[in-house]
Every structure is written in C-alpha cells, then in structure tokens.
Coordinates of C-alpha atoms and ligand atoms in Angstrom, one line a residue:
Chain J
M1 CA 126.8 5.7 -13.7
N2 CA 128.8 5.4 -16.9
K3 CA 127.2 8.7 -17.9
Y4 CA 128.9 10.6 -15.1
F5 CA 132.1 8.8 -15.5
Q6 CA 132.2 10.0 -19.1
I7 CA 131.5 13.5 -17.9
F8 CA 134.4 13.2 -15.4
K9 CA 136.7 12.1 -18.2
I10 CA 135.8 14.8 -20.6
S11 CA 136.0 17.5 -17.9
F12 CA 139.5 16.4 -17.1
Q13 CA 140.4 16.5 -20.8
E14 CA 139.0 20.0 -21.1
E15 CA 140.8 21.3 -18.1
F16 CA 144.0 20.3 -19.8
T17 CA 143.2 22.2 -23.0
Y18 CA 142.9 25.3 -20.9
K19 CA 146.5 24.8 -19.7
I20 CA 147.3 28.5 -19.4
N21 CA 144.1 29.3 -17.5
F22 CA 144.7 26.5 -15.2
V23 CA 148.3 27.5 -14.5
M24 CA 147.2 31.1 -13.9
W25 CA 144.6 30.0 -11.4
R26 CA 147.2 28.0 -9.6
V27 CA 149.7 30.8 -9.7
R28 CA 147.0 33.1 -8.2
N29 CA 146.5 30.6 -5.4
V30 CA 150.2 30.5 -4.7
F31 CA 150.4 34.2 -4.5
Q32 CA 147.5 34.4 -2.2
I33 CA 149.3 32.0 0.1
I34 CA 152.5 33.9 0.0
V35 CA 150.8 37.2 0.7
T36 CA 148.9 35.7 3.6
Y37 CA 152.1 34.1 4.9
Y38 CA 154.1 37.3 4.9
L39 CA 151.1 39.3 6.4
W40 CA 151.0 37.0 9.4
D41 CA 154.8 36.7 9.5
T42 CA 155.0 40.5 9.9
I43 CA 152.4 40.5 12.6
F44 CA 154.3 37.9 14.5
S45 CA 157.7 39.2 13.8
A46 CA 158.4 39.9 17.5
P47 CA 159.5 36.6 19.1
G48 CA 157.0 35.0 21.5
R49 CA 154.3 37.3 20.4
E50 CA 150.7 36.1 20.6
V51 CA 147.7 37.5 19.0
F52 CA 144.1 36.3 19.7
G53 CA 145.6 33.2 21.2
Y54 CA 147.6 32.4 18.1
D55 CA 151.4 32.4 18.0
R56 CA 153.4 32.2 14.9
A57 CA 153.6 28.5 14.7
K58 CA 149.9 28.0 15.1
I59 CA 148.9 30.6 12.5
M60 CA 151.4 29.1 10.0
T61 CA 150.0 25.7 10.6
Y62 CA 146.5 27.1 10.0
I63 CA 147.5 28.7 6.7
F64 CA 149.2 25.7 5.4
T65 CA 146.3 23.5 6.2
L66 CA 144.2 26.1 4.4
I67 CA 146.0 25.4 1.1
I68 CA 144.8 21.9 0.9
V69 CA 141.3 22.5 2.2
R70 CA 140.8 25.4 -0.1
S71 CA 141.8 23.5 -3.2
I72 CA 139.4 20.7 -2.3
V73 CA 136.4 22.7 -1.2
L74 CA 136.6 25.9 -3.3
S75 CA 137.7 24.6 -6.7
A76 CA 134.4 24.3 -8.5
R77 CA 133.5 24.6 -12.1
A78 CA 129.9 25.3 -11.1
V79 CA 130.7 29.0 -11.0
D80 CA 129.9 28.9 -14.7
V81 CA 126.3 27.9 -14.0
S82 CA 125.0 31.4 -13.6
S83 CA 126.1 32.4 -17.1
D84 CA 124.6 29.2 -18.5
V85 CA 121.3 30.4 -17.1
A86 CA 121.7 34.0 -18.1
E87 CA 122.9 33.2 -21.7
G88 CA 120.6 30.3 -22.3
N89 CA 123.3 27.6 -22.6
L90 CA 121.4 25.7 -20.0
S91 CA 119.1 24.5 -22.8
N92 CA 121.8 22.2 -24.1
Y93 CA 121.7 20.3 -20.9
L94 CA 118.0 20.3 -20.3
I95 CA 117.4 18.8 -23.7
R96 CA 119.4 15.7 -22.8
P97 CA 118.5 12.9 -20.4
M98 CA 120.8 13.6 -17.6
S99 CA 120.7 15.5 -14.3
Y100 CA 122.1 19.0 -14.5
F101 CA 123.0 18.9 -10.8
K102 CA 124.9 15.6 -11.2
Y103 CA 126.5 16.9 -14.3
W104 CA 128.0 19.9 -12.5
F105 CA 128.8 17.9 -9.4
T106 CA 130.8 15.5 -11.5
R107 CA 132.6 18.3 -13.2
D108 CA 133.3 19.8 -9.8
I109 CA 134.8 16.6 -8.5
A110 CA 137.0 16.3 -11.6
S111 CA 138.2 19.9 -11.0
K112 CA 138.8 19.1 -7.3
V113 CA 140.9 16.0 -8.0
L114 CA 143.0 18.0 -10.5
N115 CA 143.4 21.0 -8.1
L116 CA 144.2 18.8 -5.2
F117 CA 146.9 17.1 -7.2
F118 CA 148.5 20.5 -8.0
A119 CA 147.9 21.9 -4.6
A120 CA 149.9 19.0 -3.1
G121 CA 152.8 19.9 -5.4
E122 CA 152.7 23.6 -4.5
F123 CA 152.4 22.7 -0.9
A124 CA 155.6 20.7 -1.1
I125 CA 157.5 23.4 -2.8
L126 CA 156.3 26.2 -0.5
F127 CA 157.0 24.0 2.4
V128 CA 160.6 23.6 1.4
I129 CA 161.0 27.3 0.6
L130 CA 159.2 28.8 3.6
K131 CA 159.9 26.1 6.1
P132 CA 156.7 26.8 8.1
P133 CA 155.7 24.8 11.1
F134 CA 153.2 22.2 10.0
F135 CA 151.2 19.7 11.9
F136 CA 150.7 16.2 10.4
Q137 CA 147.6 14.7 11.8
T138 CA 148.2 11.0 12.7
N139 CA 145.1 10.2 14.8
I140 CA 142.9 8.2 12.5
Y141 CA 139.6 9.2 14.2
V142 CA 140.5 12.9 13.8
F143 CA 141.4 12.3 10.2
L144 CA 138.1 10.6 9.5
S145 CA 136.2 13.4 11.2
F146 CA 138.2 15.7 8.9
L147 CA 137.2 13.8 5.8
M148 CA 133.5 14.0 6.9
A149 CA 133.8 17.7 7.5
I150 CA 135.3 18.1 4.0
V151 CA 132.5 16.2 2.4
L152 CA 129.9 18.4 4.1
A153 CA 131.9 21.5 3.1
I154 CA 131.8 20.4 -0.5
L155 CA 128.1 19.8 -0.4
I156 CA 127.4 23.1 1.3
Y157 CA 129.5 25.0 -1.2
F158 CA 127.8 23.2 -4.1
S159 CA 124.3 24.0 -3.0
L160 CA 125.2 27.5 -2.2
L161 CA 126.7 28.0 -5.6
F162 CA 123.7 26.6 -7.3
I163 CA 121.3 28.8 -5.3
I164 CA 123.3 31.9 -6.2
S165 CA 123.5 30.7 -9.8
A166 CA 119.7 30.7 -10.0
V167 CA 119.5 34.5 -9.6
P168 CA 119.7 35.1 -13.4
F169 CA 116.4 33.1 -13.8
W170 CA 114.7 36.2 -12.5
A171 CA 117.3 38.8 -13.2
P172 CA 119.7 37.8 -16.0
E173 CA 121.9 40.9 -15.5
L174 CA 122.4 40.3 -11.7
G175 CA 124.2 37.0 -12.1
W176 CA 127.7 38.3 -11.8
G177 CA 127.0 40.8 -9.0
S178 CA 125.4 38.4 -6.7
Q179 CA 128.1 35.9 -7.3
F180 CA 130.7 38.5 -6.5
L181 CA 129.0 39.5 -3.3
V182 CA 128.4 36.0 -1.9
I183 CA 131.5 34.2 -3.2
I184 CA 134.2 36.8 -2.9
V185 CA 133.1 38.8 0.0
M186 CA 131.1 36.5 2.3
L187 CA 133.0 33.4 1.5
E188 CA 136.5 34.7 1.8
F189 CA 135.9 36.6 5.0
L190 CA 133.4 34.5 6.8
S191 CA 134.6 31.1 5.9
G192 CA 138.0 31.5 7.6
A193 CA 139.9 31.6 4.3
V194 CA 141.6 34.9 5.3
F195 CA 141.7 34.7 9.0
P196 CA 140.7 32.1 11.6
I197 CA 137.2 32.7 12.8
D198 CA 138.2 32.3 16.5
I199 CA 140.1 35.5 16.5
L200 CA 136.8 37.3 16.4
P201 CA 135.2 38.5 19.7
G202 CA 132.9 36.0 21.4
V203 CA 129.5 37.3 20.1
Y204 CA 130.6 37.7 16.5
Q205 CA 132.2 34.4 16.6
K206 CA 128.9 32.8 17.7
I207 CA 127.0 34.6 15.0
V208 CA 129.5 33.6 12.3
M209 CA 129.6 30.0 13.5
S210 CA 125.9 29.7 13.1
L211 CA 126.2 30.6 9.4
P212 CA 127.1 28.1 6.7
F213 CA 130.3 29.8 5.7
P214 CA 132.8 28.7 8.3
Y215 CA 131.8 25.1 7.7
M216 CA 133.4 25.3 4.3
I217 CA 136.9 26.2 5.5
F218 CA 137.4 27.0 9.1
F219 CA 135.6 24.0 10.6
P220 CA 137.4 21.4 8.5
V221 CA 140.7 23.0 9.2
Q222 CA 140.2 23.1 12.9
V223 CA 139.0 19.5 12.9
Y224 CA 142.2 18.5 11.1
L225 CA 144.3 20.4 13.6
G226 CA 142.5 18.6 16.4
K227 CA 141.3 21.9 17.8
I228 CA 137.7 20.9 17.8
T229 CA 136.9 17.8 19.8
G230 CA 134.2 16.2 21.9
M231 CA 130.9 18.0 22.3
S232 CA 132.0 21.0 20.2
L233 CA 132.9 18.6 17.4
I234 CA 129.4 17.0 17.5
Q235 CA 127.8 20.4 17.7
G236 CA 129.8 21.5 14.7
F237 CA 128.7 18.5 12.7
V238 CA 125.1 19.0 13.7
I239 CA 125.1 22.5 12.4
S240 CA 126.9 21.7 9.2
I241 CA 124.7 18.8 8.4
A242 CA 121.7 21.0 9.1
W243 CA 123.1 23.6 6.7
A244 CA 123.9 21.0 4.1
V245 CA 120.4 19.6 4.1
A246 CA 118.7 23.0 4.3
L247 CA 120.7 24.4 1.5
Y248 CA 120.2 21.3 -0.6
L249 CA 116.4 21.5 -0.2
A250 CA 116.5 25.2 -0.9
M251 CA 118.5 24.6 -4.0
R252 CA 116.0 22.1 -5.3
Y253 CA 113.1 24.5 -4.6
V254 CA 114.8 27.5 -6.1
W255 CA 115.6 25.6 -9.2
S256 CA 112.2 24.1 -9.7
R257 CA 110.8 27.6 -9.5
G258 CA 113.5 29.1 -11.6
L259 CA 113.2 26.6 -14.4
K260 CA 109.6 27.8 -14.9
E261 CA 110.9 31.3 -15.4
Y262 CA 113.7 30.1 -17.6
Q263 CA 113.6 31.9 -20.9
A264 CA 116.0 29.8 -22.9
F265 CA 117.6 32.8 -24.5
G266 CA 119.1 32.5 -27.9
R267 CA 117.3 32.4 -31.2
Chain H
M1 CA 94.9 8.4 -36.0
D2 CA 98.4 8.4 -34.7
R3 CA 99.3 11.9 -33.5
A4 CA 102.8 12.5 -32.4
I5 CA 102.4 16.1 -31.4
I6 CA 99.4 17.8 -30.0
V7 CA 99.3 21.5 -29.2
D8 CA 96.2 23.1 -27.9
H9 CA 95.6 26.8 -27.1
L10 CA 99.2 27.2 -26.2
V11 CA 100.0 30.6 -24.7
K12 CA 103.5 31.8 -23.7
N13 CA 104.2 35.2 -22.3
F14 CA 107.6 36.5 -21.4
E15 CA 108.0 39.0 -18.7
V16 CA 110.6 41.6 -19.5
I17 CA 111.9 44.4 -17.4
Q18 CA 111.9 47.6 -19.3
K19 CA 115.0 49.7 -19.0
E20 CA 115.3 53.3 -19.4
P21 CA 118.6 54.5 -21.0
G22 CA 121.4 55.8 -18.9
L23 CA 122.6 55.2 -15.4
T24 CA 119.7 56.7 -13.6
G25 CA 117.4 54.5 -15.7
A26 CA 119.4 51.5 -14.7
V27 CA 119.3 52.4 -11.1
K28 CA 115.6 53.1 -11.3
S29 CA 114.8 49.8 -13.0
L30 CA 116.6 48.1 -10.2
F31 CA 114.4 49.5 -7.5
S32 CA 111.1 49.9 -9.2
P33 CA 111.2 47.7 -12.3
T34 CA 108.7 48.4 -15.0
K35 CA 107.5 45.0 -16.2
K36 CA 106.0 44.3 -19.5
Q37 CA 104.5 41.2 -20.9
V38 CA 105.7 40.0 -24.3
H39 CA 103.0 37.8 -25.9
A40 CA 105.1 35.3 -27.8
L41 CA 102.3 32.8 -28.4
R42 CA 98.7 33.7 -28.2
G43 CA 96.8 30.5 -28.3
V44 CA 98.4 28.2 -30.8
S45 CA 96.7 24.9 -31.7
F46 CA 97.8 22.2 -34.2
S47 CA 98.6 18.5 -34.3
I48 CA 101.1 16.5 -36.2
Q49 CA 101.0 12.9 -37.3
T50 CA 103.8 10.5 -36.7
G51 CA 106.1 10.6 -39.7
E52 CA 105.0 14.0 -40.9
L53 CA 107.5 16.7 -42.0
V54 CA 106.0 20.1 -41.3
G55 CA 107.4 23.5 -42.2
F56 CA 106.9 26.2 -39.7
I57 CA 107.1 29.6 -41.3
G58 CA 106.5 33.2 -40.4
P59 CA 108.4 36.5 -40.2
N60 CA 111.0 37.3 -37.5
G61 CA 109.5 37.3 -34.0
A62 CA 106.5 35.3 -35.0
G63 CA 106.9 32.7 -32.3
K64 CA 108.4 29.7 -34.2
T65 CA 111.4 29.2 -31.9
T66 CA 109.3 29.7 -28.9
T67 CA 107.0 26.9 -30.0
L68 CA 109.9 24.5 -30.6
K69 CA 111.4 25.3 -27.2
T70 CA 108.1 24.6 -25.5
L71 CA 107.7 21.4 -27.4
S72 CA 111.1 20.2 -26.3
G73 CA 110.4 21.1 -22.7
L74 CA 112.7 24.1 -22.3
L75 CA 110.0 26.6 -21.7
Y76 CA 107.1 26.3 -19.3
P77 CA 103.9 27.2 -21.0
T78 CA 101.9 30.1 -19.6
S79 CA 98.8 28.1 -20.4
G80 CA 97.5 25.5 -22.8
F81 CA 98.1 21.9 -23.5
V82 CA 101.2 20.3 -25.1
S83 CA 101.9 16.7 -25.7
V84 CA 104.7 15.0 -27.6
M85 CA 104.4 11.3 -28.0
E86 CA 102.0 11.3 -25.1
Y87 CA 104.6 12.9 -22.8
D88 CA 104.3 16.3 -21.2
P89 CA 107.5 17.9 -22.5
W90 CA 107.9 20.0 -19.4
E91 CA 108.4 17.0 -17.2
R92 CA 111.5 16.2 -19.2
K93 CA 111.3 12.5 -18.5
P94 CA 114.5 10.7 -19.6
E95 CA 112.3 8.3 -21.8
F96 CA 110.9 11.4 -23.5
L97 CA 114.3 13.2 -24.0
K98 CA 115.8 10.0 -25.5
Q99 CA 113.3 10.2 -28.3
I100 CA 113.6 13.8 -29.3
A101 CA 116.2 16.3 -30.5
L102 CA 116.2 20.0 -30.8
V103 CA 118.7 21.5 -33.2
M104 CA 119.2 25.2 -33.1
G105 CA 121.8 26.9 -35.2
Q106 CA 123.6 29.0 -32.6
K107 CA 123.3 27.1 -29.4
N108 CA 125.6 24.2 -29.4
Q109 CA 126.3 21.3 -27.3
L110 CA 129.7 20.6 -28.7
W111 CA 132.6 21.0 -26.4
W112 CA 134.4 23.9 -28.0
D113 CA 138.0 23.0 -27.2
L114 CA 137.8 19.3 -27.9
P115 CA 137.2 17.3 -31.1
A116 CA 133.6 16.6 -31.8
I117 CA 134.2 12.9 -31.3
E118 CA 134.5 13.6 -27.6
T119 CA 131.0 15.1 -27.5
F120 CA 129.7 12.1 -29.5
E121 CA 131.3 9.7 -26.9
L122 CA 129.7 11.7 -24.1
N123 CA 126.3 11.6 -25.8
R124 CA 126.7 7.9 -26.2
A125 CA 126.9 7.6 -22.4
I126 CA 124.2 10.1 -21.7
Y127 CA 121.7 8.5 -24.1
E128 CA 122.8 5.1 -22.9
L129 CA 123.5 3.7 -26.3
N130 CA 125.1 0.3 -26.6
T131 CA 128.4 0.1 -28.6
R132 CA 126.7 -1.5 -31.6
E133 CA 124.0 1.2 -31.9
Y134 CA 126.4 4.0 -31.4
E135 CA 128.9 2.8 -33.9
D136 CA 126.3 2.1 -36.5
N137 CA 124.6 5.4 -36.1
L138 CA 127.8 7.3 -36.0
K139 CA 129.1 5.6 -39.1
E140 CA 125.9 6.3 -41.0
L141 CA 125.8 10.0 -40.0
V142 CA 129.5 10.4 -40.8
E143 CA 128.9 9.1 -44.2
L144 CA 125.7 11.0 -44.9
L145 CA 127.1 14.3 -43.7
E146 CA 130.6 13.7 -45.0
I147 CA 132.4 14.6 -41.8
G148 CA 134.8 11.7 -41.5
K149 CA 137.9 13.9 -41.7
L150 CA 136.6 16.5 -39.3
I151 CA 135.6 14.6 -36.2
N152 CA 139.1 14.6 -34.7
I153 CA 139.7 18.3 -35.1
P154 CA 138.9 20.6 -32.1
V155 CA 135.5 22.2 -32.7
R156 CA 136.7 25.7 -32.5
K157 CA 138.8 25.2 -35.6
L158 CA 135.8 24.2 -37.7
S159 CA 133.9 26.5 -40.1
L160 CA 130.3 27.3 -39.4
G161 CA 128.9 24.9 -41.9
Q162 CA 131.2 22.1 -40.6
R163 CA 130.1 22.8 -37.1
M164 CA 126.5 22.7 -38.0
R165 CA 127.0 19.2 -39.4
M166 CA 128.8 18.1 -36.2
E167 CA 125.9 19.6 -34.2
L168 CA 123.4 17.7 -36.2
T169 CA 125.4 14.5 -35.7
A170 CA 125.6 15.0 -32.0
A171 CA 121.9 15.6 -31.9
L172 CA 120.9 12.6 -34.0
L173 CA 123.2 9.9 -32.5
H174 CA 120.4 8.6 -30.5
K175 CA 118.1 8.4 -33.5
P176 CA 115.3 10.6 -32.2
K177 CA 111.8 9.9 -33.4
V178 CA 110.8 13.5 -33.2
L179 CA 113.0 16.2 -34.5
F180 CA 112.8 19.9 -34.0
L181 CA 115.0 21.8 -36.5
D182 CA 115.3 25.5 -36.1
E183 CA 116.7 27.0 -39.3
P184 CA 119.0 24.0 -40.0
T185 CA 120.4 25.5 -43.2
I186 CA 121.2 29.0 -41.9
G187 CA 124.7 30.0 -42.8
L188 CA 125.4 27.0 -45.0
D189 CA 126.7 27.4 -48.6
L190 CA 124.4 26.2 -51.4
V191 CA 125.9 22.8 -51.7
A192 CA 125.8 22.2 -48.0
Q193 CA 122.2 23.4 -47.9
Q194 CA 121.2 20.9 -50.5
K195 CA 123.0 18.2 -48.6
M196 CA 121.3 19.1 -45.4
R197 CA 117.9 19.0 -47.2
D198 CA 118.7 15.6 -48.7
F199 CA 119.7 14.4 -45.3
I200 CA 116.5 15.6 -43.6
Y201 CA 114.4 14.1 -46.3
E202 CA 116.1 10.8 -46.0
Y203 CA 115.9 10.8 -42.2
N204 CA 112.2 11.5 -42.3
R205 CA 111.6 8.8 -44.9
K206 CA 113.8 6.1 -43.4
Y207 CA 112.9 6.3 -39.8
Q208 CA 109.3 7.6 -40.1
A209 CA 110.6 10.5 -38.0
T210 CA 108.2 13.3 -37.2
I211 CA 109.9 16.6 -38.0
I212 CA 109.1 20.2 -37.5
L213 CA 111.3 22.5 -39.4
T214 CA 111.5 26.3 -39.3
S215 CA 113.2 28.1 -42.0
H216 CA 113.5 31.4 -43.9
N217 CA 114.9 29.5 -46.8
M218 CA 112.5 29.0 -49.6
D219 CA 114.1 25.9 -51.0
D220 CA 113.9 24.1 -47.6
L221 CA 110.1 24.5 -47.7
V222 CA 109.5 23.8 -51.4
D223 CA 111.8 20.7 -51.3
L224 CA 110.8 19.3 -47.9
A225 CA 107.6 20.4 -46.5
R226 CA 104.3 19.1 -47.9
R227 CA 102.5 20.8 -45.1
V228 CA 103.2 24.2 -43.7
I229 CA 102.0 26.1 -40.7
V230 CA 102.2 29.9 -41.0
V231 CA 102.5 31.8 -37.8
D232 CA 102.6 35.5 -37.2
E233 CA 102.5 37.5 -33.9
G234 CA 102.0 34.3 -32.0
K235 CA 99.0 33.1 -33.9
I236 CA 98.5 30.5 -36.6
L237 CA 97.3 32.0 -39.9
F238 CA 97.4 29.0 -42.0
D239 CA 97.8 25.3 -41.7
G240 CA 97.6 23.1 -44.7
A241 CA 99.3 21.9 -47.9
L242 CA 101.9 24.1 -49.4
E243 CA 99.8 24.4 -52.7
E244 CA 96.8 25.6 -50.8
L245 CA 98.8 28.4 -49.3
V246 CA 98.9 29.9 -52.7
E247 CA 95.2 29.7 -53.3
K248 CA 94.5 31.1 -49.9
F249 CA 96.9 33.9 -49.8
A250 CA 97.6 34.9 -53.4
K251 CA 94.9 37.5 -54.0
E252 CA 95.9 37.8 -57.5
K253 CA 96.5 35.6 -60.6
I254 CA 98.8 36.1 -63.4
I255 CA 98.1 36.5 -67.1
K256 CA 101.0 35.8 -69.4
A257 CA 100.5 36.8 -73.0
T258 CA 102.4 37.0 -76.2
L259 CA 101.5 40.0 -78.3
A260 CA 101.5 40.2 -82.1
K261 CA 101.8 44.0 -82.3
S262 CA 103.1 46.6 -79.9
D263 CA 100.2 49.0 -80.6
G264 CA 98.6 50.7 -77.6
I265 CA 101.0 48.9 -75.3
V266 CA 100.7 51.7 -72.7
D267 CA 97.1 50.8 -72.2
L268 CA 98.0 47.5 -70.7
E269 CA 98.0 49.3 -67.3
K270 CA 94.2 49.5 -67.6
I271 CA 93.9 45.8 -67.4
G272 CA 96.0 45.1 -64.4
K273 CA 99.4 45.6 -62.8
V274 CA 102.1 45.1 -65.5
R275 CA 104.8 43.0 -63.9
K276 CA 106.9 42.5 -66.9
L277 CA 106.9 44.0 -70.3
A278 CA 109.5 42.8 -72.8
F279 CA 107.7 42.8 -76.1
P280 CA 106.3 40.5 -77.3
E281 CA 106.0 39.0 -73.8
V282 CA 103.8 40.6 -71.1
V283 CA 103.0 39.5 -67.6
I284 CA 100.1 41.2 -65.8
S285 CA 98.8 40.4 -62.4
V286 CA 95.0 40.8 -61.8
P287 CA 92.8 40.3 -58.8
R288 CA 91.5 36.8 -58.6
N289 CA 87.8 37.7 -59.0
A290 CA 88.5 39.9 -62.0
I291 CA 90.6 37.5 -63.9
A292 CA 88.0 36.4 -66.5
V293 CA 87.0 40.0 -67.3
A294 CA 90.7 41.0 -67.6
A295 CA 91.5 38.1 -70.0
A296 CA 88.5 39.0 -72.2
E297 CA 89.5 42.6 -72.3
L298 CA 93.0 41.7 -73.3
L299 CA 91.8 39.5 -76.1
Q300 CA 89.4 42.2 -77.3
N301 CA 91.7 45.2 -77.3
F302 CA 95.1 43.8 -78.2
A303 CA 96.5 41.5 -80.8
V304 CA 97.2 38.5 -78.8
D305 CA 99.0 35.5 -80.1
D306 CA 99.0 33.4 -77.0
L307 CA 97.6 33.7 -73.5
T308 CA 97.8 31.7 -70.3
I309 CA 96.4 32.2 -66.8
E310 CA 98.6 31.1 -63.9
E311 CA 98.8 31.1 -60.1
I312 CA 101.4 33.4 -58.5
P313 CA 104.6 31.4 -58.0
I314 CA 104.7 29.7 -54.6
E315 CA 108.0 31.4 -53.9
D316 CA 106.3 34.8 -54.2
V317 CA 103.7 33.8 -51.6
I318 CA 106.3 32.4 -49.2
R319 CA 108.4 35.5 -49.6
K320 CA 105.4 37.5 -48.6
V321 CA 104.9 35.2 -45.6
F322 CA 108.5 35.8 -44.5
K323 CA 108.1 39.5 -44.7
G324 CA 105.0 39.4 -42.6
G325 CA 103.0 40.7 -45.5
I326 CA 100.4 37.9 -45.5
F327 CA 97.7 40.0 -43.8
G328 CA 98.0 42.4 -46.7
K329 CA 99.4 45.0 -44.3
Ligands
ATP401 N1 113.4 35.2 -23.6 C1 112.5 36.1 -24.1 N2 112.2 37.2 -23.4 C2 111.4 38.1 -24.0 N3 110.8 38.0 -25.2 C3 111.1 37.0 -25.9 C4 112.0 36.0 -25.4 N4 112.1 35.0 -26.4 C5 111.4 35.4 -27.4 N5 110.8 36.6 -27.1 C6 109.8 37.3 -28.0 O1 108.8 36.4 -28.4 C7 108.5 36.6 -29.8 C8 108.7 35.3 -30.5 O2 110.0 35.0 -30.6 P1 110.6 33.7 -31.4 O3 112.0 33.6 -31.0 O4 109.7 32.6 -31.1 O5 110.4 34.2 -32.9 P2 110.8 33.4 -34.2 O6 109.5 33.1 -34.9 O7 111.6 32.2 -33.9 O8 111.6 34.5 -35.0 P3 112.9 34.3 -35.9 O9 112.4 34.1 -37.3 O10 113.4 35.7 -35.9 O11 113.7 33.3 -35.4 C9 109.4 37.8 -30.2 O12 108.6 38.9 -30.2 C10 110.5 37.8 -29.2 O13 111.0 39.1 -29.1
MG402 MG1 113.6 31.7 -34.4

C-alpha cells in the first residue's frame, strides 16, 4: 500500500512543477464553462422560455453541477498511457514490481484531488460573478447515490482510457487519432458534458443511455440534482455497473493480448 | 552447476507494417497493410552461471538489446525457452522483478522534473526496501558513483553522464542479483567510463551478481568481460573466453621484424601484407597456416636482426566484430 501512497505523493509534487500547464488547463476549463454558460443564456434570453423541458434555472444548475463532476471524473493522467505504449516508456514500469494499472489509477486519483480542489475555487468565483441558480443537494441518500455514481463514472472512464491506450500495441501511429475520436468526440457529446442527454428525442436518448458514455457525466449529475429516482435510479446503476465490469474485463483482456505484441521501442 | 540464466532456441520476430512514401502510401497502408517479419533473434542458445560477467557484442542490429529485453520480461518470445533464476521472465512475478535490473542508456525511469532523490524514494517503496537497507544501499551507491551533490537537483538539469549515474543508482537500489546493462558507458567521458567500469567490476565481485553487458566500447570488454558472446543477425557466432575469440577469428598472425639493411625492402610485399614499414621496423600480417613459411622466407631473403610472431591484437578482432566483419564478408 505504501507503494501507491508514494506514487500519490510524487504525482502531486510533479503536478506542481508543471504549474503553468496546470493553470492553463484550469483556465481552459473556466473558459469552457463561460462559453457554455453564455450559449445557454442566449438561448434562454426570452423570459419564461423553455427548451426541451429545461428552463434557464434548470440548465444553469445542470451546467454548474457539471463543473464539479467534470473535474472529478474527467481529470486523468492516464491519457499519457498511449504514448508510453507507442514510445516504449512502458518498459520502465514493466521492469519494476508494481501494477501498471494501479500506478496510473493512483496518479489519476492524485490528479482528481488536485483538480477538485481548484474546481471548487473556480466554482466559488464563477458563482459570485455569474450568480447562476444552483441547487444544493441536502438529502443524504441522494448524496450517497451521487457518490456511488461518481465512483462508477471514474472506473468506467479509467477502463475506457486504458482500452483506447492499448491501440498503439498494434498500431503505434494510431494512438493519438483513436484517443481524439473517443475522448474528444464521443465523450464530450455523448456523456452530457455539452448538453443534457434528455433533450434528445426519445429513441436517441434510449440508445445513448445504453452506452457507457452518459454514465460518466450525465447520470451522476442527474442523480445529484435528484432528477433520477426510484426504479430509473436502480436501472441506471445496473447499467453503469454492468459497463464498469464489462469494460474492466475488456481492459484486462486487451492488455494481456497487447503486452504480447509490445515491442519495447527504444534502443 | 548453478545456472542463473538459460536461453534455449530463442526466436523473436517483429511484425512491421511497411509504408510506402507519401500520402497515398500512408492511406494505402492503413487499409491494406503490407506486413513484414523482422527476424531479430533466430534461435539463440546460451547459459550463464551465477556470478558470471558476460560481454554481449555484435554489430548494430545484431539482436543484443532484443535479447536483454526478452530476458527481463519486456518482450514476449516468438518461440524458445528462457529462464532467469528459474523464473519465466514473461510472467514478471514481483519476486523475479525484485532481483533483476535492466539499464538502458536512453530509456529512463527518473522523473524528469523532480530531483533524483524522489525517484529513489519511490523505488524504495516499489521494491519494498526497509529503511536500513535503503539508506545503506543509497549511501554506498552515492559514494561509489560520486553523485552526492547531484541528487537534489531536478533531473532535467543534469548532464548526460550525471543522469546515467542517477539512472544506475535508481536501478541498483534494490541490489539486483542479475543485471542487464545495455551500453552502460555510452556518452560518458573517459574518466566517467572508467568509473563506471570500476563500479561494474566491483558490483560483480562484491555481490556475486550475474551481469550481461552489451557494449561497442572496446575497453569495457577488455577490462570487464572474461567471456564474450558474439551475435550477428540474430545468431550466436561465438561463445567463449575473450582470448579464444582471437584464435578463432583472426585468420592471420603478425610478424614483427627489425631489419639490418633496407635492401630490397619493396619485396616485402611478396611475403605478406605489410601493415607498417618504418625502417628498421616492419610489421607484416600473414595467413595463419602460412606463418612458418613466411618467417623462413623473411629470414632467408632479408637481413633480419630480430623477429617475433604474434597474434593480432584483441582490439583489432573486436573492432571487426563491431563492424560485422567477422564472417569475412
Ligand atoms: N520494435 C521493433 N520493431 C521492428 N524491428 C525491431 C524492433 N526492435 C528491434 N528490431 C530489429 O531487430 C533487430 C535487432 O535489434 P536490436 O535492437 O536487438 O539490435 P542491437 O544488437 O541491440 O543493436 P545496437 O548495437 O544497434 O544497439 C534489428 O534489425 C532491429 O531493426
Ligand atoms: Mg542495442
């Protein structure tokens, strides 16, 4: 256990040496939020306007909950894994007695803690400036459900990232492209990070909700807001647990195959 | 017989996708890739005793690094048998990994932006060393490699040679019993090279560590390796004592003579290849089987004061190995 605590510590230290990078990444996040905010603000500029069952207050609540959920779920250092594989840096980890998965999971956690800390600060500032409507969840059961949804979201994202990062085992030059496709396109649009999934027409909504993506952002947010309760809450958990398990197993499988292909590039 | 490393008929192929130049080529290779097998190792067999220090030599692309990577569990063998201290490296069991180290010049495990001491601390946790072991080992390595002043400086600010020493320290903190060193002296200045060699020698002697060392550096081999394995194109060409290498591969011997007179000196060419002519000294190389005849002829036809017959210097043979000229190609 001490192993992974050390990794946590050193990751934290390293994040601080990349001060500029880190700040830029946070600035990017803030801009993203502001852009989204004004986009929706314009759409709802007419008083009393409702779009897809959302009025201004509801959508703003959604967006502000998003900030926190995003910074917990989507900040991950494991995006570097695919270049480790492609460039042969993976060798440095394989040669030492530790689990590569646990190593990156630990680094992810360190990154999430740090990002959450900053996101909370940004949240407070934006809250004061923009004065959006926000909903503070006080029901302890709902809050616990939310925490569970977050844990599942983290696991799903981690496995997904690792599966995509395994592509360079077979095609070293495809690493970046596949990551772009899955992470930027699929994740942003299908997870609910740009718009809430329930504005989609019924059929599409059903399709999207059976994919793993909305369980990374949309589902936890809705659980927090108390929008998903009872049977649909249980159904949501069943699907996201099923995805978490399936993706975890897929990740183990893909990696055990991939490591046999691994070429340990470099001298 | 205590064999630390056994390699039997090891084969490793790499599959590479061939690309044609240009954009159309790139698109084409995406949809119908032309695959090609690179035969990096074509049936390599050898075994190494505990405590041995073996030099692994051969020209570029011979398969040295590939062998070391397979022995340390990074590469999955295409076929053949590999065992290191009775472990199958591929399984990468923690007990196995705790007893080996692979040091490669360019790949490094040091955290680039942090001082090396942070990586050392991390390795202490990863290898589960107790405080005592860790402190003793670190102190010893710091003294041997003279890096005391450098361990608190961010790694990116160190020079290549300083970084190599840090790398070595990080790799040896857990006192591995088996050490794979891939060109450990590359890029070091002469003084640092000598220090590195002294260190490797000491480490081998003190801990009875089994060491495989690859190098293109003559001095590394002459100083350190009693036994060498020569590989080329994925095959072993020679495995034995360094001195035997000369007997086996030097097809010629050398006659050194001191002449009394310079008469007919141009005729020396008839006896053998004149390597050096600085009257009164001459050096002639002659095929091994013709050496007696050549010496007799020389004594008969020239006024010779002194004559010796010698083996070709070991350096010349090794140099030939490095160039891949050992086949006589
Ligand atoms: N990942 C890889 N993909 C394809 N071919 C490879 C790969 N790694 C090595 N090879 C090929 O395998 C052969 C052996 O390479 P290796 O790195 O073992 O040589 P080496 O003896 O270490 O050479 P050097 O002295 O240059 O370090 C070479 O022909 C090399 O091109
Ligand atoms: Mg090499």
